[in-house]
Amino acid sequence: MKILLLGSGGREHALAWAIAASPMLGRLFCAPGNAGIAGLAECVSLDIADHGTVAAFCKVEGIDLVVVGPETPLVAGIVDDLAQSGIRAFGPSRAAARLEGSKGFMKDICARYGIPTAASARFGDLDSVLAHVAVHGAPVVVKADGLAAGKGVTVAATMAEAEAAVRDIFSGRFGEAGAQVLIEDFLEGEEVSFFALCDGRTALPLATAQDHKRAFDGDKGPNTGGMGAFSPAPALTEELTARVMREIIDPTLAAMRDMGSPFTGVLFAGLMLTPSGPSLLEYNVRFGDPECQVLMLRLKDDLLTLLQGAVDGTLDKMSVRWWPDAALTVVLAANGYPGAYETGSVIGGLEAAAAVPGVEIFHAGTRREGDRILSNGGRVLNVAALGKTVAGARASAYEAVALIDWPQGFCRSDIGGRAAAREKA
Ligand code: AMP
């Protein structure tokens, strides 16, 4: 098969790594890719926001399947546009991608189908939202309605913080995504990421993971795209997994079908495990980044077979197997991220780090210049490892991190720390 993978992050490097291992693969292209992906795929500098250009490339190269990594092209309808040109793509249609593209849309489905989620209200103007917050009180969660790269959510402990977050969203910083604001009840519990592979009718639960969204150790600092992750998430027992499928994933699939927009692709539920059960925080319509990196390390079955099954609607005849080992990834980000940061600094020690047993390095914002690897984004590298336990994977990942020479970057030192301590207990 000839595959075109779209994206340039750590998630796409991990997907490229798993696709490259498939016996079904003929040729792998990636647009635009990064310095790490270039070792596995032919990187092409297509503008993936221009769907016509992507379709034309697919026709010329005879691409059998397009795999879409990030959410932006999905929400913009790339799967529909490719389908119109007769090109098969893995991922949801524009209509189905609204599960991620609009938090209000997701909340409406939850209300109609009885899916557990935090109570919320949606507003389009500053005065009514401030009046609502004044009555609601703190703590409260303030969210921009649309896509904001994981940065449109504030968990406000005080009224002042809530008001500042509302004003920030209405300041226009998020463009159209900030046209409406959601005010949501604060939920307490443990947060987990749940993934299901869907073909419109059937959902296969994939592995579970936990990520670390805050920038600094001890869950301090601003929310980021994700600073590290591990899999499996010990909090999600088999019984809870079955409950999530029954109460959250299956009704969502039914809702999308009833609406005439069946969901195909990866449905990624951000869940809070509250004392009264799992509650849906958000939907994403693609693999998480960095969760994908740890899932791909643990996947035993052929990824291309599974992606094809989702596109062909044959998941009811399939199952997914995982290595029993744990996987963990530490994200290295440029100093300043998620705020302003510089690019173009040299990263050394990558070969030594990759030579640590069990370690895989997945690039995110990197580019090659001659024989040097330079930083080229906010999140720059994922140092990932497999181990018998989370503690084992963690030790290997941090051993490799210590070998990387990049003074212009930072990482958290406590990824998987609590899970590893729990294993000992
Ligand atoms: P979201 O993008 O909606 O998942 O929100 C980003 C992060 O904010 C989540 O991963 C949670 O850590 C936190 N969060 C979102 N909604 C809530 C809520 N209702 N209660 C507590 N924390 C929340």
PDB file of C-alpha atoms in Angstrom, residues 229-366:
ATOM      1  CA  ALA A 229       2.313  10.367  29.145  1.00  0.00           C
ATOM      2  CA  PHE A 230       2.286   6.734  30.137  1.00  0.00           C
ATOM      3  CA  SER A 231       0.192   3.672  29.307  1.00  0.00           C
ATOM      4  CA  PRO A 232      -1.670   1.751  30.621  1.00  0.00           C
ATOM      5  CA  ALA A 233      -3.544   4.023  33.052  1.00  0.00           C
ATOM      6  CA  PRO A 234      -3.819   1.840  36.162  1.00  0.00           C
ATOM      7  CA  ALA A 235      -6.939   3.694  37.346  1.00  0.00           C
ATOM      8  CA  LEU A 236      -8.959   2.386  34.372  1.00  0.00           C
ATOM      9  CA  THR A 237      -9.793  -1.163  35.368  1.00  0.00           C
ATOM     10  CA  GLU A 238     -11.447  -3.599  32.964  1.00  0.00           C
ATOM     11  CA  GLU A 239     -14.767  -2.982  34.673  1.00  0.00           C
ATOM     12  CA  LEU A 240     -14.433   0.792  34.267  1.00  0.00           C
ATOM     13  CA  THR A 241     -13.413   0.332  30.626  1.00  0.00           C
ATOM     14  CA  ALA A 242     -16.625  -1.615  29.989  1.00  0.00           C
ATOM     15  CA  ARG A 243     -18.596   1.133  31.731  1.00  0.00           C
ATOM     16  CA  VAL A 244     -16.970   3.858  29.613  1.00  0.00           C
ATOM     17  CA  MET A 245     -17.855   1.927  26.455  1.00  0.00           C
ATOM     18  CA  ARG A 246     -21.448   1.405  27.601  1.00  0.00           C
ATOM     19  CA  GLU A 247     -22.172   4.858  29.050  1.00  0.00           C
ATOM     20  CA  ILE A 248     -20.031   7.133  26.887  1.00  0.00           C
ATOM     21  CA  ILE A 249     -18.494   5.738  23.670  1.00  0.00           C
ATOM     22  CA  ASP A 250     -21.316   3.528  22.348  1.00  0.00           C
ATOM     23  CA  PRO A 251     -24.056   6.155  22.901  1.00  0.00           C
ATOM     24  CA  THR A 252     -21.867   8.744  21.146  1.00  0.00           C
ATOM     25  CA  LEU A 253     -21.456   6.454  18.150  1.00  0.00           C
ATOM     26  CA  ALA A 254     -25.223   5.902  18.106  1.00  0.00           C
ATOM     27  CA  ALA A 255     -25.825   9.662  18.324  1.00  0.00           C
ATOM     28  CA  MET A 256     -23.526  10.381  15.394  1.00  0.00           C
ATOM     29  CA  ARG A 257     -25.188   7.646  13.324  1.00  0.00           C
ATOM     30  CA  ASP A 258     -28.681   8.929  14.166  1.00  0.00           C
ATOM     31  CA  MET A 259     -27.558  12.380  13.029  1.00  0.00           C
ATOM     32  CA  GLY A 260     -26.383  11.024   9.698  1.00  0.00           C
ATOM     33  CA  SER A 261     -22.703  11.718  10.520  1.00  0.00           C
ATOM     34  CA  PRO A 262     -21.290   8.330  11.544  1.00  0.00           C
ATOM     35  CA  PHE A 263     -17.970   8.630  13.337  1.00  0.00           C
ATOM     36  CA  THR A 264     -14.949   6.965  11.719  1.00  0.00           C
ATOM     37  CA  GLY A 265     -11.460   7.308  13.157  1.00  0.00           C
ATOM     38  CA  VAL A 266     -10.012   7.542  16.635  1.00  0.00           C
ATOM     39  CA  LEU A 267     -12.366   8.816  19.296  1.00  0.00           C
ATOM     40  CA  PHE A 268     -10.309  10.079  22.212  1.00  0.00           C
ATOM     41  CA  ALA A 269     -12.283  10.766  25.374  1.00  0.00           C
ATOM     42  CA  GLY A 270     -10.751  12.883  28.124  1.00  0.00           C
ATOM     43  CA  LEU A 271     -12.387  11.449  31.243  1.00  0.00           C
ATOM     44  CA  MET A 272     -12.579  12.411  34.887  1.00  0.00           C
ATOM     45  CA  LEU A 273     -13.015   9.399  37.151  1.00  0.00           C
ATOM     46  CA  THR A 274     -15.321  10.989  39.723  1.00  0.00           C
ATOM     47  CA  PRO A 275     -16.699   9.243  42.826  1.00  0.00           C
ATOM     48  CA  SER A 276     -19.971   8.707  40.924  1.00  0.00           C
ATOM     49  CA  GLY A 277     -18.288   7.259  37.825  1.00  0.00           C
ATOM     50  CA  PRO A 278     -16.486   8.301  34.650  1.00  0.00           C
ATOM     51  CA  SER A 279     -17.489  11.715  33.311  1.00  0.00           C
ATOM     52  CA  LEU A 280     -16.657  13.066  29.848  1.00  0.00           C
ATOM     53  CA  LEU A 281     -14.475  16.208  29.917  1.00  0.00           C
ATOM     54  CA  GLU A 282     -13.888  16.490  26.207  1.00  0.00           C
ATOM     55  CA  TYR A 283     -13.738  14.611  22.943  1.00  0.00           C
ATOM     56  CA  ASN A 284     -10.879  14.673  20.511  1.00  0.00           C
ATOM     57  CA  VAL A 285     -11.259  13.108  17.103  1.00  0.00           C
ATOM     58  CA  ARG A 286      -7.713  11.793  16.639  1.00  0.00           C
ATOM     59  CA  PHE A 287      -4.913  10.247  18.624  1.00  0.00           C
ATOM     60  CA  GLY A 288      -3.572  12.309  21.521  1.00  0.00           C
ATOM     61  CA  ASP A 289      -0.096  13.747  21.404  1.00  0.00           C
ATOM     62  CA  PRO A 290       1.864  12.516  23.445  1.00  0.00           C
ATOM     63  CA  GLU A 291      -0.476   9.580  24.243  1.00  0.00           C
ATOM     64  CA  CYS A 292      -0.122   8.184  20.714  1.00  0.00           C
ATOM     65  CA  GLN A 293       3.606   7.732  21.269  1.00  0.00           C
ATOM     66  CA  VAL A 294       3.067   5.377  24.203  1.00  0.00           C
ATOM     67  CA  LEU A 295       0.155   3.566  22.536  1.00  0.00           C
ATOM     68  CA  MET A 296       2.198   2.840  19.406  1.00  0.00           C
ATOM     69  CA  LEU A 297       5.028   1.382  21.515  1.00  0.00           C
ATOM     70  CA  ARG A 298       2.557  -1.028  23.135  1.00  0.00           C
ATOM     71  CA  LEU A 299       0.559  -1.986  20.015  1.00  0.00           C
ATOM     72  CA  LYS A 300       1.140  -5.613  19.072  1.00  0.00           C
ATOM     73  CA  ASP A 301      -1.129  -5.783  16.008  1.00  0.00           C
ATOM     74  CA  ASP A 302      -0.514  -4.230  12.619  1.00  0.00           C
ATOM     75  CA  LEU A 303      -1.609  -0.579  12.648  1.00  0.00           C
ATOM     76  CA  LEU A 304      -2.386  -0.416   8.918  1.00  0.00           C
ATOM     77  CA  THR A 305      -4.739  -3.410   9.158  1.00  0.00           C
ATOM     78  CA  LEU A 306      -6.627  -1.644  11.958  1.00  0.00           C
ATOM     79  CA  LEU A 307      -6.810   1.708  10.163  1.00  0.00           C
ATOM     80  CA  GLN A 308      -8.083  -0.040   7.031  1.00  0.00           C
ATOM     81  CA  GLY A 309     -10.665  -1.883   9.112  1.00  0.00           C
ATOM     82  CA  ALA A 310     -11.964   1.446  10.395  1.00  0.00           C
ATOM     83  CA  VAL A 311     -12.212   2.913   6.874  1.00  0.00           C
ATOM     84  CA  ASP A 312     -13.783  -0.274   5.424  1.00  0.00           C
ATOM     85  CA  GLY A 313     -16.275  -0.738   8.272  1.00  0.00           C
ATOM     86  CA  THR A 314     -14.972  -4.178   9.270  1.00  0.00           C
ATOM     87  CA  LEU A 315     -13.945  -3.579  12.883  1.00  0.00           C
ATOM     88  CA  ASP A 316     -16.683  -5.947  14.106  1.00  0.00           C
ATOM     89  CA  LYS A 317     -14.459  -8.772  12.853  1.00  0.00           C
ATOM     90  CA  MET A 318     -11.282  -7.440  14.465  1.00  0.00           C
ATOM     91  CA  SER A 319      -9.622  -7.181  17.853  1.00  0.00           C
ATOM     92  CA  VAL A 320      -6.589  -5.272  19.090  1.00  0.00           C
ATOM     93  CA  ARG A 321      -3.762  -6.797  21.076  1.00  0.00           C
ATOM     94  CA  TRP A 322      -1.209  -4.974  23.212  1.00  0.00           C
ATOM     95  CA  TRP A 323       2.135  -5.879  24.708  1.00  0.00           C
ATOM     96  CA  PRO A 324       1.727  -6.214  28.460  1.00  0.00           C
ATOM     97  CA  ASP A 325       4.683  -3.861  29.031  1.00  0.00           C
ATOM     98  CA  ALA A 326       4.204  -0.278  30.176  1.00  0.00           C
ATOM     99  CA  ALA A 327       5.321   2.653  28.027  1.00  0.00           C
ATOM    100  CA  LEU A 328       6.179   6.189  29.047  1.00  0.00           C
ATOM    101  CA  THR A 329       7.223   9.317  27.168  1.00  0.00           C
ATOM    102  CA  VAL A 330       8.858  12.529  28.367  1.00  0.00           C
ATOM    103  CA  VAL A 331       8.371  15.629  26.204  1.00  0.00           C
ATOM    104  CA  LEU A 332      11.298  18.024  25.733  1.00  0.00           C
ATOM    105  CA  ALA A 333      10.054  21.524  24.958  1.00  0.00           C
ATOM    106  CA  ALA A 334      11.771  24.785  24.060  1.00  0.00           C
ATOM    107  CA  ASN A 335      12.361  27.155  27.006  1.00  0.00           C
ATOM    108  CA  GLY A 336       9.371  29.492  27.199  1.00  0.00           C
ATOM    109  CA  TYR A 337       6.795  27.011  25.827  1.00  0.00           C
ATOM    110  CA  PRO A 338       3.734  27.221  25.915  1.00  0.00           C
ATOM    111  CA  GLY A 339       4.484  30.960  25.692  1.00  0.00           C
ATOM    112  CA  ALA A 340       7.000  32.527  23.315  1.00  0.00           C
ATOM    113  CA  TYR A 341      10.098  30.463  22.504  1.00  0.00           C
ATOM    114  CA  GLU A 342      13.019  30.490  20.097  1.00  0.00           C
ATOM    115  CA  THR A 343      13.757  27.968  17.370  1.00  0.00           C
ATOM    116  CA  GLY A 344      16.971  26.992  15.619  1.00  0.00           C
ATOM    117  CA  SER A 345      19.092  25.723  18.542  1.00  0.00           C
ATOM    118  CA  VAL A 346      21.242  22.619  18.055  1.00  0.00           C
ATOM    119  CA  ILE A 347      20.219  19.378  19.786  1.00  0.00           C
ATOM    120  CA  GLY A 348      23.045  16.989  20.646  1.00  0.00           C
ATOM    121  CA  GLY A 349      23.308  13.522  22.153  1.00  0.00           C
ATOM    122  CA  LEU A 350      20.360  12.017  20.243  1.00  0.00           C
ATOM    123  CA  GLU A 351      22.242   8.894  19.129  1.00  0.00           C
ATOM    124  CA  ALA A 352      23.453   8.088  22.632  1.00  0.00           C
ATOM    125  CA  ALA A 353      19.940   8.628  23.997  1.00  0.00           C
ATOM    126  CA  ALA A 354      18.376   6.383  21.356  1.00  0.00           C
ATOM    127  CA  ALA A 355      20.871   3.636  22.211  1.00  0.00           C
ATOM    128  CA  VAL A 356      19.484   3.208  25.755  1.00  0.00           C
ATOM    129  CA  PRO A 357      17.724  -0.203  25.721  1.00  0.00           C
ATOM    130  CA  GLY A 358      13.955   0.060  25.280  1.00  0.00           C
ATOM    131  CA  VAL A 359      14.099   3.725  24.221  1.00  0.00           C
ATOM    132  CA  GLU A 360      12.560   5.239  21.080  1.00  0.00           C
ATOM    133  CA  ILE A 361      12.893   8.917  20.279  1.00  0.00           C
ATOM    134  CA  PHE A 362       9.992  10.509  18.476  1.00  0.00           C
ATOM    135  CA  HIS A 363      10.652  13.949  17.029  1.00  0.00           C
ATOM    136  CA  ALA A 364       8.121  16.782  17.109  1.00  0.00           C
ATOM    137  CA  GLY A 365       9.343  20.296  16.233  1.00  0.00           C
ATOM    138  CA  THR A 366      12.715  19.472  14.673  1.00  0.00           C
TER     139      THR A 366
END
